[in-house]
Amino acid sequence: MSSSDRRIATLLPSATEIVYALGAEPVATSHECDHPPAAAGKPNANRARVDPTAEAGEIDAQVQEADDSGGVYEIRGDVLAEAAPDIVVSQGICDVCAVDEVLVRDAIEEYDLDCELLTTDPHSLADLYRDIEQVGEALGREERARELVDRLRSRVAAIESRVPDREPKRVAVFDWTDPVMVAGHWIPGMVERLGGEFGLQEQEAASRPLEWDTVREYDPEVVVVAPCGFDLEQTHENLGDVTGRDGWNELTAVQNDRVYAVDGHSLMNRPGPRLVESLEALAWCLYPEEFDRPAGDVAEQL
């Protein structure tokens, strides 16, 4: 079998999007894989043990309970075995965002699968490029991967070239609302690429819960609410978690109408090719006069 004929199972949405962008199709995906639309029709090789439609605080409680009793996700080993992949893509970045690589290794061993395990662990745009090249190499699509990376780099450079030379604004991006969590991994670096100040978290560090008093002391000039896994409708349903907190109305961002919501399900929290679209969305949040609002229902001013 040539490498270009290899069967690949992707257990996280970003990997699924990378595979499709390289002109291939996975034989199985995760339950969250919905882009491109064809991905939604693939067999799901895992399931979540939490209700993603619940309120943010309830989801957090369910996650804590699941963590204490085996983890947030379960591998559907029978589905994975029937798909008979040669490659399985998992992740090591967050065991709340997608199935953990340890569970995948256990399933591969339990079902005696003859396959290779690729693990992604992106914390920056540079890591995304490496992940694309890694998947491309595994699939025998190295040239296609290089072309994709070149296109993404060009789009990023084009965005950066349009950033105005201004005093940096203090930016806060929240990727959860109850408890309030400040976005980490690739988000701080993306904000700083756009000339913003991301003083609540270091580049490439993991997202983390934050005391609200720390947010008030930082007093962001731009706030972006992008809960992990929430589209704009679900984000609206949970906005009271932050807007109802003491001192919310006194924040500079609120006073100056510089509060935005961005789709955390489709964009901000998926480290695949659409991470560049996330950068474009952030550029609009920071510089609405210079950048157009992203197309589609993925970002809005609150």
PDB file of C-alpha atoms in Angstrom, residues 5-256:
ATOM      1  CA  ASP A   5      -3.688   5.163   0.038  1.00  0.00           C
ATOM      2  CA  ARG A   6      -3.413   5.010   3.807  1.00  0.00           C
ATOM      3  CA  ARG A   7      -6.608   5.055   5.880  1.00  0.00           C
ATOM      4  CA  ILE A   8      -6.694   7.748   8.544  1.00  0.00           C
ATOM      5  CA  ALA A   9      -8.993   8.232  11.536  1.00  0.00           C
ATOM      6  CA  THR A  10      -9.095  11.689  13.104  1.00  0.00           C
ATOM      7  CA  LEU A  11     -10.267  12.050  16.685  1.00  0.00           C
ATOM      8  CA  LEU A  12     -10.405  15.840  16.852  1.00  0.00           C
ATOM      9  CA  PRO A  13     -11.984  18.456  14.571  1.00  0.00           C
ATOM     10  CA  SER A  14      -8.784  20.322  13.725  1.00  0.00           C
ATOM     11  CA  ALA A  15      -7.119  17.146  12.435  1.00  0.00           C
ATOM     12  CA  THR A  16     -10.199  16.342  10.370  1.00  0.00           C
ATOM     13  CA  GLU A  17     -10.028  19.774   8.753  1.00  0.00           C
ATOM     14  CA  ILE A  18      -6.323  19.304   8.017  1.00  0.00           C
ATOM     15  CA  VAL A  19      -6.960  15.939   6.335  1.00  0.00           C
ATOM     16  CA  TYR A  20      -9.700  17.350   4.111  1.00  0.00           C
ATOM     17  CA  ALA A  21      -7.551  20.389   3.279  1.00  0.00           C
ATOM     18  CA  LEU A  22      -4.899  17.955   2.029  1.00  0.00           C
ATOM     19  CA  GLY A  23      -7.396  16.362  -0.332  1.00  0.00           C
ATOM     20  CA  ALA A  24      -7.977  13.190   1.682  1.00  0.00           C
ATOM     21  CA  GLU A  25     -10.947  11.840   3.646  1.00  0.00           C
ATOM     22  CA  PRO A  26     -10.848  10.185   7.067  1.00  0.00           C
ATOM     23  CA  VAL A  27     -12.437   6.774   7.551  1.00  0.00           C
ATOM     24  CA  ALA A  28     -13.649   7.755  11.034  1.00  0.00           C
ATOM     25  CA  THR A  29     -13.827  10.992  13.018  1.00  0.00           C
ATOM     26  CA  SER A  30     -14.840  12.351  16.407  1.00  0.00           C
ATOM     27  CA  HIS A  31     -18.412  13.205  17.361  1.00  0.00           C
ATOM     28  CA  GLU A  32     -17.528  16.928  17.084  1.00  0.00           C
ATOM     29  CA  CYS A  33     -16.177  16.853  13.536  1.00  0.00           C
ATOM     30  CA  ASP A  34     -18.560  18.904  11.407  1.00  0.00           C
ATOM     31  CA  HIS A  35     -16.350  20.764   8.913  1.00  0.00           C
ATOM     32  CA  PRO A  36     -16.328  20.432   6.016  1.00  0.00           C
ATOM     33  CA  PRO A  37     -19.946  19.174   5.942  1.00  0.00           C
ATOM     34  CA  ALA A  38     -18.875  15.780   4.577  1.00  0.00           C
ATOM     35  CA  ALA A  39     -17.105  15.100   7.876  1.00  0.00           C
ATOM     36  CA  ALA A  40     -20.412  14.926   9.724  1.00  0.00           C
ATOM     37  CA  GLY A  41     -21.338  11.772   7.839  1.00  0.00           C
ATOM     38  CA  LYS A  42     -18.315   9.753   8.936  1.00  0.00           C
ATOM     39  CA  PRO A  43     -18.469   7.073  11.678  1.00  0.00           C
ATOM     40  CA  ASN A  44     -17.769   8.586  15.105  1.00  0.00           C
ATOM     41  CA  ALA A  45     -15.028   6.741  16.948  1.00  0.00           C
ATOM     42  CA  ASN A  46     -15.594   8.465  20.288  1.00  0.00           C
ATOM     43  CA  ARG A  47     -18.332   9.975  22.447  1.00  0.00           C
ATOM     44  CA  ALA A  48     -18.457  12.645  25.146  1.00  0.00           C
ATOM     45  CA  ARG A  49     -19.591  12.011  28.708  1.00  0.00           C
ATOM     46  CA  VAL A  50     -20.847  15.565  29.195  1.00  0.00           C
ATOM     47  CA  ASP A  51     -23.835  17.449  27.804  1.00  0.00           C
ATOM     48  CA  PRO A  52     -22.459  20.149  25.457  1.00  0.00           C
ATOM     49  CA  THR A  53     -25.828  21.954  25.409  1.00  0.00           C
ATOM     50  CA  ALA A  54     -25.833  22.659  29.166  1.00  0.00           C
ATOM     51  CA  GLU A  55     -24.900  26.011  30.696  1.00  0.00           C
ATOM     52  CA  ALA A  56     -21.216  26.745  31.117  1.00  0.00           C
ATOM     53  CA  GLY A  57     -21.196  26.210  34.880  1.00  0.00           C
ATOM     54  CA  GLU A  58     -23.005  22.890  34.567  1.00  0.00           C
ATOM     55  CA  ILE A  59     -20.630  21.730  31.834  1.00  0.00           C
ATOM     56  CA  ASP A  60     -17.698  22.594  34.076  1.00  0.00           C
ATOM     57  CA  ALA A  61     -19.225  20.521  36.889  1.00  0.00           C
ATOM     58  CA  GLN A  62     -19.831  17.605  34.525  1.00  0.00           C
ATOM     59  CA  VAL A  63     -16.227  17.802  33.309  1.00  0.00           C
ATOM     60  CA  GLN A  64     -14.944  17.662  36.880  1.00  0.00           C
ATOM     61  CA  GLU A  65     -17.156  14.653  37.619  1.00  0.00           C
ATOM     62  CA  ALA A  66     -16.103  12.903  34.412  1.00  0.00           C
ATOM     63  CA  ASP A  67     -12.432  13.554  35.162  1.00  0.00           C
ATOM     64  CA  ASP A  68     -12.898  11.754  38.482  1.00  0.00           C
ATOM     65  CA  SER A  69     -14.508   8.732  36.849  1.00  0.00           C
ATOM     66  CA  GLY A  70     -12.482   7.881  33.780  1.00  0.00           C
ATOM     67  CA  GLY A  71     -12.304  11.012  31.666  1.00  0.00           C
ATOM     68  CA  VAL A  72     -14.479  13.289  29.543  1.00  0.00           C
ATOM     69  CA  TYR A  73     -14.403  11.047  26.461  1.00  0.00           C
ATOM     70  CA  GLU A  74     -14.853   7.387  25.630  1.00  0.00           C
ATOM     71  CA  ILE A  75     -13.335   5.626  22.647  1.00  0.00           C
ATOM     72  CA  ARG A  76     -15.770   3.588  20.575  1.00  0.00           C
ATOM     73  CA  GLY A  77     -13.270   0.849  19.960  1.00  0.00           C
ATOM     74  CA  ASP A  78     -15.653  -1.233  17.876  1.00  0.00           C
ATOM     75  CA  VAL A  79     -16.157   1.671  15.450  1.00  0.00           C
ATOM     76  CA  LEU A  80     -12.422   2.296  15.281  1.00  0.00           C
ATOM     77  CA  ALA A  81     -11.742  -1.378  14.635  1.00  0.00           C
ATOM     78  CA  GLU A  82     -14.355  -1.577  11.883  1.00  0.00           C
ATOM     79  CA  ALA A  83     -12.861   1.514  10.198  1.00  0.00           C
ATOM     80  CA  ALA A  84      -9.507  -0.307  10.174  1.00  0.00           C
ATOM     81  CA  PRO A  85      -7.284   2.800  10.031  1.00  0.00           C
ATOM     82  CA  ASP A  86      -3.596   2.721   9.235  1.00  0.00           C
ATOM     83  CA  ILE A  87      -3.175   6.049  11.072  1.00  0.00           C
ATOM     84  CA  VAL A  88      -5.040   7.495  14.049  1.00  0.00           C
ATOM     85  CA  VAL A  89      -4.626  11.173  14.889  1.00  0.00           C
ATOM     86  CA  SER A  90      -5.088  12.199  18.509  1.00  0.00           C
ATOM     87  CA  GLN A  91      -3.927  15.136  20.622  1.00  0.00           C
ATOM     88  CA  GLY A  92      -2.003  15.904  23.761  1.00  0.00           C
ATOM     89  CA  ILE A  93      -3.015  19.513  24.266  1.00  0.00           C
ATOM     90  CA  CYS A  94      -6.176  19.240  26.393  1.00  0.00           C
ATOM     91  CA  ASP A  95      -8.166  16.259  27.680  1.00  0.00           C
ATOM     92  CA  VAL A  96     -11.293  18.439  27.887  1.00  0.00           C
ATOM     93  CA  CYS A  97     -11.175  19.617  24.253  1.00  0.00           C
ATOM     94  CA  ALA A  98     -10.730  16.180  22.660  1.00  0.00           C
ATOM     95  CA  VAL A  99      -9.933  12.578  23.454  1.00  0.00           C
ATOM     96  CA  ASP A 100      -6.571  12.070  25.131  1.00  0.00           C
ATOM     97  CA  GLU A 101      -3.814  10.109  23.396  1.00  0.00           C
ATOM     98  CA  VAL A 102      -3.526   7.697  26.346  1.00  0.00           C
ATOM     99  CA  LEU A 103      -7.102   6.512  25.811  1.00  0.00           C
ATOM    100  CA  VAL A 104      -6.385   6.061  22.122  1.00  0.00           C
ATOM    101  CA  ARG A 105      -3.279   3.974  22.830  1.00  0.00           C
ATOM    102  CA  ASP A 106      -5.306   1.805  25.196  1.00  0.00           C
ATOM    103  CA  ALA A 107      -7.995   1.265  22.535  1.00  0.00           C
ATOM    104  CA  ILE A 108      -5.415   0.414  19.874  1.00  0.00           C
ATOM    105  CA  GLU A 109      -3.920  -2.176  22.211  1.00  0.00           C
ATOM    106  CA  GLU A 110      -7.292  -3.581  23.349  1.00  0.00           C
ATOM    107  CA  TYR A 111      -8.565  -4.072  19.798  1.00  0.00           C
ATOM    108  CA  ASP A 112      -5.164  -5.144  18.485  1.00  0.00           C
ATOM    109  CA  LEU A 113      -5.196  -2.513  15.750  1.00  0.00           C
ATOM    110  CA  ASP A 114      -2.293  -2.417  13.323  1.00  0.00           C
ATOM    111  CA  CYS A 115      -1.958   1.346  12.998  1.00  0.00           C
ATOM    112  CA  GLU A 116       0.281   4.311  13.643  1.00  0.00           C
ATOM    113  CA  LEU A 117      -0.669   6.954  16.227  1.00  0.00           C
ATOM    114  CA  LEU A 118       0.056  10.593  15.377  1.00  0.00           C
ATOM    115  CA  THR A 119      -0.273  13.078  18.221  1.00  0.00           C
ATOM    116  CA  THR A 120      -0.756  16.804  17.702  1.00  0.00           C
ATOM    117  CA  ASP A 121       0.107  19.291  20.432  1.00  0.00           C
ATOM    118  CA  PRO A 122      -0.175  22.788  18.926  1.00  0.00           C
ATOM    119  CA  HIS A 123       0.435  25.941  20.944  1.00  0.00           C
ATOM    120  CA  SER A 124       1.100  28.425  18.127  1.00  0.00           C
ATOM    121  CA  LEU A 125       0.658  29.048  14.419  1.00  0.00           C
ATOM    122  CA  ALA A 126       4.116  27.559  13.878  1.00  0.00           C
ATOM    123  CA  ASP A 127       2.940  24.368  15.584  1.00  0.00           C
ATOM    124  CA  LEU A 128      -0.100  24.288  13.289  1.00  0.00           C
ATOM    125  CA  TYR A 129       2.187  24.413  10.261  1.00  0.00           C
ATOM    126  CA  ARG A 130       4.225  21.506  11.664  1.00  0.00           C
ATOM    127  CA  ASP A 131       1.056  19.488  12.303  1.00  0.00           C
ATOM    128  CA  ILE A 132      -0.035  19.980   8.689  1.00  0.00           C
ATOM    129  CA  GLU A 133       3.367  18.846   7.459  1.00  0.00           C
ATOM    130  CA  GLN A 134       3.311  15.845   9.807  1.00  0.00           C
ATOM    131  CA  VAL A 135      -0.095  14.699   8.583  1.00  0.00           C
ATOM    132  CA  GLY A 136       0.932  15.384   4.991  1.00  0.00           C
ATOM    133  CA  GLU A 137       4.013  13.197   5.381  1.00  0.00           C
ATOM    134  CA  ALA A 138       1.974  10.371   6.925  1.00  0.00           C
ATOM    135  CA  LEU A 139      -0.479  10.500   4.023  1.00  0.00           C
ATOM    136  CA  GLY A 140       2.144  10.821   1.313  1.00  0.00           C
ATOM    137  CA  ARG A 141       0.897  14.308   0.500  1.00  0.00           C
ATOM    138  CA  GLU A 142       3.987  16.288   1.393  1.00  0.00           C
ATOM    139  CA  GLU A 143       3.746  18.666  -1.549  1.00  0.00           C
ATOM    140  CA  ARG A 144       0.080  19.376  -0.866  1.00  0.00           C
ATOM    141  CA  ALA A 145       0.973  20.077   2.774  1.00  0.00           C
ATOM    142  CA  ARG A 146       3.749  22.498   1.815  1.00  0.00           C
ATOM    143  CA  GLU A 147       1.392  24.331  -0.526  1.00  0.00           C
ATOM    144  CA  LEU A 148      -1.232  24.624   2.206  1.00  0.00           C
ATOM    145  CA  VAL A 149       1.301  25.931   4.727  1.00  0.00           C
ATOM    146  CA  ASP A 150       2.572  28.458   2.182  1.00  0.00           C
ATOM    147  CA  ARG A 151      -0.967  29.712   1.581  1.00  0.00           C
ATOM    148  CA  LEU A 152      -1.653  30.050   5.295  1.00  0.00           C
ATOM    149  CA  ARG A 153       1.648  31.873   5.877  1.00  0.00           C
ATOM    150  CA  SER A 154       0.807  34.282   3.044  1.00  0.00           C
ATOM    151  CA  ARG A 155      -2.620  35.012   4.524  1.00  0.00           C
ATOM    152  CA  VAL A 156      -1.090  35.653   7.941  1.00  0.00           C
ATOM    153  CA  ALA A 157       1.509  37.994   6.420  1.00  0.00           C
ATOM    154  CA  ALA A 158      -1.227  39.868   4.543  1.00  0.00           C
ATOM    155  CA  ILE A 159      -3.169  40.376   7.777  1.00  0.00           C
ATOM    156  CA  GLU A 160      -0.085  41.547   9.659  1.00  0.00           C
ATOM    157  CA  SER A 161       0.765  44.010   6.893  1.00  0.00           C
ATOM    158  CA  ARG A 162      -2.544  45.794   7.466  1.00  0.00           C
ATOM    159  CA  VAL A 163      -2.150  46.227  11.227  1.00  0.00           C
ATOM    160  CA  PRO A 164      -1.946  49.960  11.981  1.00  0.00           C
ATOM    161  CA  ASP A 165       0.962  51.358  13.955  1.00  0.00           C
ATOM    162  CA  ARG A 166      -0.764  52.288  17.198  1.00  0.00           C
ATOM    163  CA  GLU A 167      -0.246  52.068  20.934  1.00  0.00           C
ATOM    164  CA  PRO A 168      -1.080  48.463  21.929  1.00  0.00           C
ATOM    165  CA  LYS A 169      -4.485  47.945  23.519  1.00  0.00           C
ATOM    166  CA  ARG A 170      -4.955  45.636  26.487  1.00  0.00           C
ATOM    167  CA  VAL A 171      -6.868  42.600  25.211  1.00  0.00           C
ATOM    168  CA  ALA A 172      -8.669  39.838  27.099  1.00  0.00           C
ATOM    169  CA  VAL A 173      -9.980  36.726  25.348  1.00  0.00           C
ATOM    170  CA  PHE A 174     -12.144  34.439  27.450  1.00  0.00           C
ATOM    171  CA  ASP A 175     -12.512  30.827  26.335  1.00  0.00           C
ATOM    172  CA  TRP A 176     -14.890  29.938  29.165  1.00  0.00           C
ATOM    173  CA  THR A 177     -17.403  31.928  31.171  1.00  0.00           C
ATOM    174  CA  ASP A 178     -18.102  29.940  34.368  1.00  0.00           C
ATOM    175  CA  PRO A 179     -15.524  29.876  35.728  1.00  0.00           C
ATOM    176  CA  VAL A 180     -13.987  32.686  33.705  1.00  0.00           C
ATOM    177  CA  MET A 181     -10.967  31.332  31.850  1.00  0.00           C
ATOM    178  CA  VAL A 182      -8.439  33.327  29.870  1.00  0.00           C
ATOM    179  CA  ALA A 183      -7.499  31.863  26.504  1.00  0.00           C
ATOM    180  CA  GLY A 184      -4.023  30.438  26.115  1.00  0.00           C
ATOM    181  CA  HIS A 185      -2.006  28.344  23.659  1.00  0.00           C
ATOM    182  CA  TRP A 186      -2.053  30.126  20.256  1.00  0.00           C
ATOM    183  CA  ILE A 187      -4.328  33.029  21.256  1.00  0.00           C
ATOM    184  CA  PRO A 188      -1.796  35.229  23.136  1.00  0.00           C
ATOM    185  CA  GLY A 189       0.662  35.008  20.252  1.00  0.00           C
ATOM    186  CA  MET A 190      -2.039  35.798  17.715  1.00  0.00           C
ATOM    187  CA  VAL A 191      -3.134  38.880  19.656  1.00  0.00           C
ATOM    188  CA  GLU A 192       0.459  40.067  19.900  1.00  0.00           C
ATOM    189  CA  ARG A 193       0.980  39.490  16.156  1.00  0.00           C
ATOM    190  CA  LEU A 194      -1.828  41.995  15.709  1.00  0.00           C
ATOM    191  CA  GLY A 195      -0.142  44.584  17.899  1.00  0.00           C
ATOM    192  CA  GLY A 196      -2.289  43.941  20.957  1.00  0.00           C
ATOM    193  CA  GLU A 197      -1.180  43.416  24.546  1.00  0.00           C
ATOM    194  CA  PHE A 198      -2.205  40.086  26.095  1.00  0.00           C
ATOM    195  CA  GLY A 199      -1.208  40.639  29.683  1.00  0.00           C
ATOM    196  CA  LEU A 200      -3.324  37.930  31.306  1.00  0.00           C
ATOM    197  CA  GLN A 201      -1.440  34.947  29.882  1.00  0.00           C
ATOM    198  CA  GLU A 202       1.930  34.116  28.358  1.00  0.00           C
ATOM    199  CA  GLN A 203       2.366  32.916  24.789  1.00  0.00           C
ATOM    200  CA  GLU A 204       1.752  29.173  24.322  1.00  0.00           C
ATOM    201  CA  ALA A 205       0.737  28.631  27.973  1.00  0.00           C
ATOM    202  CA  ALA A 206      -2.464  26.668  28.599  1.00  0.00           C
ATOM    203  CA  SER A 207      -5.806  28.349  29.147  1.00  0.00           C
ATOM    204  CA  ARG A 208      -6.522  28.831  32.841  1.00  0.00           C
ATOM    205  CA  PRO A 209      -9.213  29.964  35.286  1.00  0.00           C
ATOM    206  CA  LEU A 210      -8.816  33.560  36.393  1.00  0.00           C
ATOM    207  CA  GLU A 211      -9.904  35.442  39.482  1.00  0.00           C
ATOM    208  CA  TRP A 212     -12.325  38.143  38.382  1.00  0.00           C
ATOM    209  CA  ASP A 213     -10.469  40.742  40.455  1.00  0.00           C
ATOM    210  CA  THR A 214      -7.440  40.070  38.242  1.00  0.00           C
ATOM    211  CA  VAL A 215      -9.500  40.936  35.167  1.00  0.00           C
ATOM    212  CA  ARG A 216     -10.770  44.122  36.804  1.00  0.00           C
ATOM    213  CA  GLU A 217      -7.234  45.138  37.749  1.00  0.00           C
ATOM    214  CA  TYR A 218      -5.991  44.479  34.207  1.00  0.00           C
ATOM    215  CA  ASP A 219      -8.951  46.499  32.869  1.00  0.00           C
ATOM    216  CA  PRO A 220      -8.956  45.281  29.248  1.00  0.00           C
ATOM    217  CA  GLU A 221      -9.615  47.780  26.484  1.00  0.00           C
ATOM    218  CA  VAL A 222     -10.889  45.025  24.174  1.00  0.00           C
ATOM    219  CA  VAL A 223     -12.774  41.955  25.377  1.00  0.00           C
ATOM    220  CA  VAL A 224     -13.453  38.918  23.187  1.00  0.00           C
ATOM    221  CA  VAL A 225     -15.768  36.210  24.513  1.00  0.00           C
ATOM    222  CA  ALA A 226     -15.179  32.914  22.697  1.00  0.00           C
ATOM    223  CA  PRO A 227     -16.071  29.929  24.892  1.00  0.00           C
ATOM    224  CA  CYS A 228     -14.578  26.646  23.744  1.00  0.00           C
ATOM    225  CA  GLY A 229     -17.182  24.641  21.846  1.00  0.00           C
ATOM    226  CA  PHE A 230     -19.838  27.392  21.847  1.00  0.00           C
ATOM    227  CA  ASP A 231     -21.229  29.023  18.724  1.00  0.00           C
ATOM    228  CA  LEU A 232     -22.587  32.579  18.957  1.00  0.00           C
ATOM    229  CA  GLU A 233     -26.059  31.477  20.052  1.00  0.00           C
ATOM    230  CA  GLN A 234     -24.741  29.415  22.947  1.00  0.00           C
ATOM    231  CA  THR A 235     -22.294  32.189  23.817  1.00  0.00           C
ATOM    232  CA  HIS A 236     -25.210  34.616  24.120  1.00  0.00           C
ATOM    233  CA  GLU A 237     -26.994  32.198  26.425  1.00  0.00           C
ATOM    234  CA  ASN A 238     -24.014  32.266  28.796  1.00  0.00           C
ATOM    235  CA  LEU A 239     -22.976  35.927  28.596  1.00  0.00           C
ATOM    236  CA  GLY A 240     -24.504  36.660  31.992  1.00  0.00           C
ATOM    237  CA  ASP A 241     -21.655  34.660  33.536  1.00  0.00           C
ATOM    238  CA  VAL A 242     -19.354  37.593  32.760  1.00  0.00           C
ATOM    239  CA  THR A 243     -21.662  40.582  32.253  1.00  0.00           C
ATOM    240  CA  GLY A 244     -23.272  40.000  35.639  1.00  0.00           C
ATOM    241  CA  ARG A 245     -20.011  40.166  37.569  1.00  0.00           C
ATOM    242  CA  ASP A 246     -19.119  43.043  39.867  1.00  0.00           C
ATOM    243  CA  GLY A 247     -17.369  45.812  38.003  1.00  0.00           C
ATOM    244  CA  TRP A 248     -18.210  44.563  34.507  1.00  0.00           C
ATOM    245  CA  ASN A 249     -19.782  47.862  33.494  1.00  0.00           C
ATOM    246  CA  GLU A 250     -16.708  49.760  34.710  1.00  0.00           C
ATOM    247  CA  LEU A 251     -14.269  47.928  32.445  1.00  0.00           C
ATOM    248  CA  THR A 252     -12.768  50.209  29.798  1.00  0.00           C
ATOM    249  CA  ALA A 253     -13.796  47.794  27.036  1.00  0.00           C
ATOM    250  CA  VAL A 254     -17.414  47.942  28.175  1.00  0.00           C
ATOM    251  CA  GLN A 255     -17.364  51.710  28.589  1.00  0.00           C
ATOM    252  CA  ASN A 256     -16.047  52.107  25.031  1.00  0.00           C
TER     253      ASN A 256
END
